[in-house]
């Protein structure tokens, strides 16, 4: 397009490609591809806006842009393309290609769903009872002193409660420093 050579419809049909991507949930891959190709229209005397073919493709993309729950990356690609072509999105005549078409939003990467099983609600919560091994590792990293001894006693009880099938954790004994005695440097 930048070299004044058209992409023929028999080689690559942009409209059919976008419609097929909409139906199959592949917009996340197709829209950046189309936008990258269309960016070269900015350097072309023939294909830059208000070329009817370029405006038709922009109209299809402008129709996608305001759809609810469409991923922001797709919307961003459309906005960047309009900016590169020195065209305001509000000035582009929106087509009606997607009117009457229903998008399959479940299990599709094109749509951000707020209540779907792939959202944050589907994440499993962490157990509330910490594993004895984790507690033992935390004790070995904790500070020294009387508080450490109390923690170690609680960790030993937690490790003992793990059961016979679990490997037992040997808790390291942290040296206790008397209060008021400065640490000596080696």
Tab-separated table of C-alpha atoms in Angstrom, residues 26-184:
chain	number	residue	atom	x	y	z
A	26	UNK	CA	-9.523	-14.226	16.915
A	27	UNK	CA	-9.748	-10.418	16.917
A	28	UNK	CA	-6.842	-10.201	19.352
A	29	UNK	CA	-4.534	-11.430	16.569
A	30	UNK	CA	-6.198	-10.036	13.454
A	31	UNK	CA	-6.754	-6.403	14.470
A	32	UNK	CA	-3.040	-5.683	15.126
A	33	UNK	CA	-2.226	-7.378	11.798
A	34	UNK	CA	-4.754	-5.232	9.915
A	35	UNK	CA	-3.665	-2.085	11.748
A	36	UNK	CA	-0.012	-2.663	10.850
A	37	UNK	CA	-0.882	-3.062	7.182
A	38	UNK	CA	-3.173	-0.033	7.234
A	39	UNK	CA	-0.467	2.161	8.806
A	40	UNK	CA	1.343	2.163	5.467
A	41	UNK	CA	-1.639	4.027	3.986
A	42	UNK	CA	-0.417	7.170	5.735
A	43	UNK	CA	2.613	7.299	3.391
A	44	UNK	CA	0.621	6.624	0.226
A	45	UNK	CA	-0.851	9.338	-1.957
A	46	UNK	CA	-3.494	6.937	-3.232
A	47	UNK	CA	-4.582	4.978	-0.141
A	48	UNK	CA	-4.520	7.610	2.593
A	49	UNK	CA	-7.892	8.856	3.826
A	50	UNK	CA	-10.380	9.787	2.327
A	51	UNK	CA	-9.768	6.793	0.034
A	52	UNK	CA	-13.073	4.798	0.060
A	53	UNK	CA	-11.386	1.438	0.634
A	54	UNK	CA	-9.332	2.785	3.542
A	55	UNK	CA	-12.386	4.474	5.025
A	56	UNK	CA	-14.370	1.230	4.737
A	57	UNK	CA	-11.759	-0.661	6.754
A	58	UNK	CA	-11.592	2.183	9.283
A	59	UNK	CA	-15.406	2.114	9.479
A	60	UNK	CA	-15.381	-1.582	10.360
A	61	UNK	CA	-12.740	-0.995	13.031
A	62	UNK	CA	-14.682	2.038	14.313
A	63	UNK	CA	-17.737	-0.202	14.684
A	64	UNK	CA	-15.719	-2.602	16.839
A	65	UNK	CA	-14.249	0.108	19.053
A	66	UNK	CA	-17.281	1.009	21.222
A	67	UNK	CA	-18.375	-2.598	21.831
A	68	UNK	CA	-18.758	-3.402	25.500
A	69	UNK	CA	-16.181	-5.724	27.090
A	70	UNK	CA	-13.859	-5.643	24.059
A	71	UNK	CA	-10.258	-5.979	25.236
A	72	UNK	CA	-8.444	-2.693	25.630
A	73	UNK	CA	-5.554	-3.869	23.451
A	74	UNK	CA	-7.905	-4.152	20.481
A	75	UNK	CA	-9.418	-0.731	21.168
A	76	UNK	CA	-5.942	0.726	21.539
A	77	UNK	CA	-4.871	-0.658	18.144
A	78	UNK	CA	-7.839	1.054	16.496
A	79	UNK	CA	-7.072	4.351	18.244
A	80	UNK	CA	-3.382	4.234	17.292
A	81	UNK	CA	-4.252	3.459	13.666
A	82	UNK	CA	-6.595	6.451	13.509
A	83	UNK	CA	-3.915	8.644	15.027
A	84	UNK	CA	-1.311	7.429	12.514
A	85	UNK	CA	-3.704	8.146	9.648
A	86	UNK	CA	-4.451	11.620	11.069
A	87	UNK	CA	-8.111	10.738	11.386
A	88	UNK	CA	-10.309	11.212	14.443
A	89	UNK	CA	-12.258	8.113	15.426
A	90	UNK	CA	-15.406	10.194	15.852
A	91	UNK	CA	-15.074	11.458	12.258
A	92	UNK	CA	-15.033	7.965	10.739
A	93	UNK	CA	-18.380	6.758	9.393
A	94	UNK	CA	-19.236	3.624	11.340
A	95	UNK	CA	-20.405	0.614	9.325
A	96	UNK	CA	-23.160	-1.830	10.296
A	97	UNK	CA	-21.297	-5.018	9.438
A	98	UNK	CA	-21.579	-6.472	12.945
A	99	UNK	CA	-25.239	-5.594	13.375
A	100	UNK	CA	-27.147	-8.776	14.125
A	101	UNK	CA	-23.984	-10.789	14.764
A	102	UNK	CA	-23.499	-12.228	18.206
A	103	UNK	CA	-19.973	-12.619	19.520
A	104	UNK	CA	-19.009	-15.741	21.419
A	105	UNK	CA	-17.577	-14.178	24.549
A	106	UNK	CA	-16.999	-17.348	26.535
A	107	UNK	CA	-13.506	-18.829	26.194
A	108	UNK	CA	-12.459	-16.023	23.862
A	109	UNK	CA	-9.392	-13.853	24.298
A	110	UNK	CA	-11.143	-10.898	22.610
A	111	UNK	CA	-13.496	-10.056	25.442
A	112	UNK	CA	-12.799	-9.124	29.025
A	113	UNK	CA	-15.551	-10.707	31.037
A	114	UNK	CA	-16.290	-9.543	34.536
A	115	UNK	CA	-18.179	-12.597	35.770
A	116	UNK	CA	-16.816	-15.470	33.744
A	117	UNK	CA	-15.057	-18.556	35.020
A	118	UNK	CA	-11.800	-17.254	33.570
A	119	UNK	CA	-11.905	-14.123	35.737
A	120	UNK	CA	-10.438	-13.460	39.149
A	121	UNK	CA	-13.373	-15.116	40.879
A	122	UNK	CA	-12.252	-18.476	39.536
A	123	UNK	CA	-8.910	-18.339	41.327
A	124	UNK	CA	-8.603	-20.762	44.200
A	125	UNK	CA	-8.019	-19.290	47.605
A	126	UNK	CA	-4.900	-20.198	49.522
A	127	UNK	CA	-5.247	-22.459	52.537
A	128	UNK	CA	-5.617	-20.625	55.827
A	129	UNK	CA	-3.562	-23.141	57.813
A	130	UNK	CA	0.094	-22.704	56.874
A	131	UNK	CA	2.198	-25.711	56.060
A	132	UNK	CA	4.714	-26.718	58.750
A	133	UNK	CA	7.540	-26.668	56.230
A	134	UNK	CA	6.787	-23.073	55.333
A	135	UNK	CA	6.686	-22.139	58.995
A	136	UNK	CA	10.060	-23.812	59.590
A	137	UNK	CA	11.585	-21.930	56.660
A	138	UNK	CA	10.191	-18.669	58.002
A	139	UNK	CA	11.669	-19.429	61.428
A	140	UNK	CA	15.111	-19.980	59.970
A	141	UNK	CA	14.912	-16.587	58.271
A	142	UNK	CA	13.477	-14.741	61.282
A	143	UNK	CA	15.505	-12.744	63.794
A	144	UNK	CA	17.258	-14.142	66.850
A	145	UNK	CA	16.247	-13.731	70.466
A	146	UNK	CA	13.537	-14.782	72.879
A	147	UNK	CA	10.797	-14.161	70.337
A	148	UNK	CA	12.557	-16.564	68.013
A	149	UNK	CA	12.497	-19.292	70.627
A	150	UNK	CA	8.755	-18.813	71.121
A	151	UNK	CA	8.233	-18.941	67.364
A	152	UNK	CA	10.346	-22.083	67.099
A	153	UNK	CA	8.257	-23.784	69.776
A	154	UNK	CA	5.072	-22.930	67.871
A	155	UNK	CA	6.640	-24.131	64.638
A	156	UNK	CA	7.699	-27.386	66.206
A	157	UNK	CA	4.116	-27.966	67.349
A	158	UNK	CA	2.848	-27.173	63.840
A	159	UNK	CA	5.415	-29.515	62.304
A	160	UNK	CA	4.467	-32.295	64.729
A	161	UNK	CA	0.803	-31.884	63.799
A	162	UNK	CA	1.581	-32.543	60.147
A	163	UNK	CA	1.191	-36.255	60.548
A	164	UNK	CA	3.367	-39.325	60.003
A	165	UNK	CA	3.143	-39.255	56.190
A	166	UNK	CA	4.707	-35.817	55.900
A	167	UNK	CA	8.474	-35.483	56.193
A	168	UNK	CA	9.384	-33.984	59.531
A	169	UNK	CA	11.217	-30.712	59.576
A	170	UNK	CA	14.269	-30.284	61.758
A	171	UNK	CA	14.199	-26.780	63.136
A	172	UNK	CA	17.555	-25.054	63.353
A	173	UNK	CA	18.484	-23.707	66.758
A	174	UNK	CA	19.180	-20.032	66.496
A	175	UNK	CA	21.885	-18.724	68.807
A	176	UNK	CA	20.486	-16.445	71.468
A	177	UNK	CA	22.421	-13.257	72.153
A	178	UNK	CA	22.307	-11.788	75.619
A	179	UNK	CA	20.785	-8.364	75.806
A	180	UNK	CA	23.155	-5.424	76.054
A	181	UNK	CA	26.140	-7.274	74.560
A	182	UNK	CA	27.303	-5.766	71.243
A	183	UNK	CA	27.888	-8.082	68.305
A	184	UNK	CA	31.570	-8.597	67.608
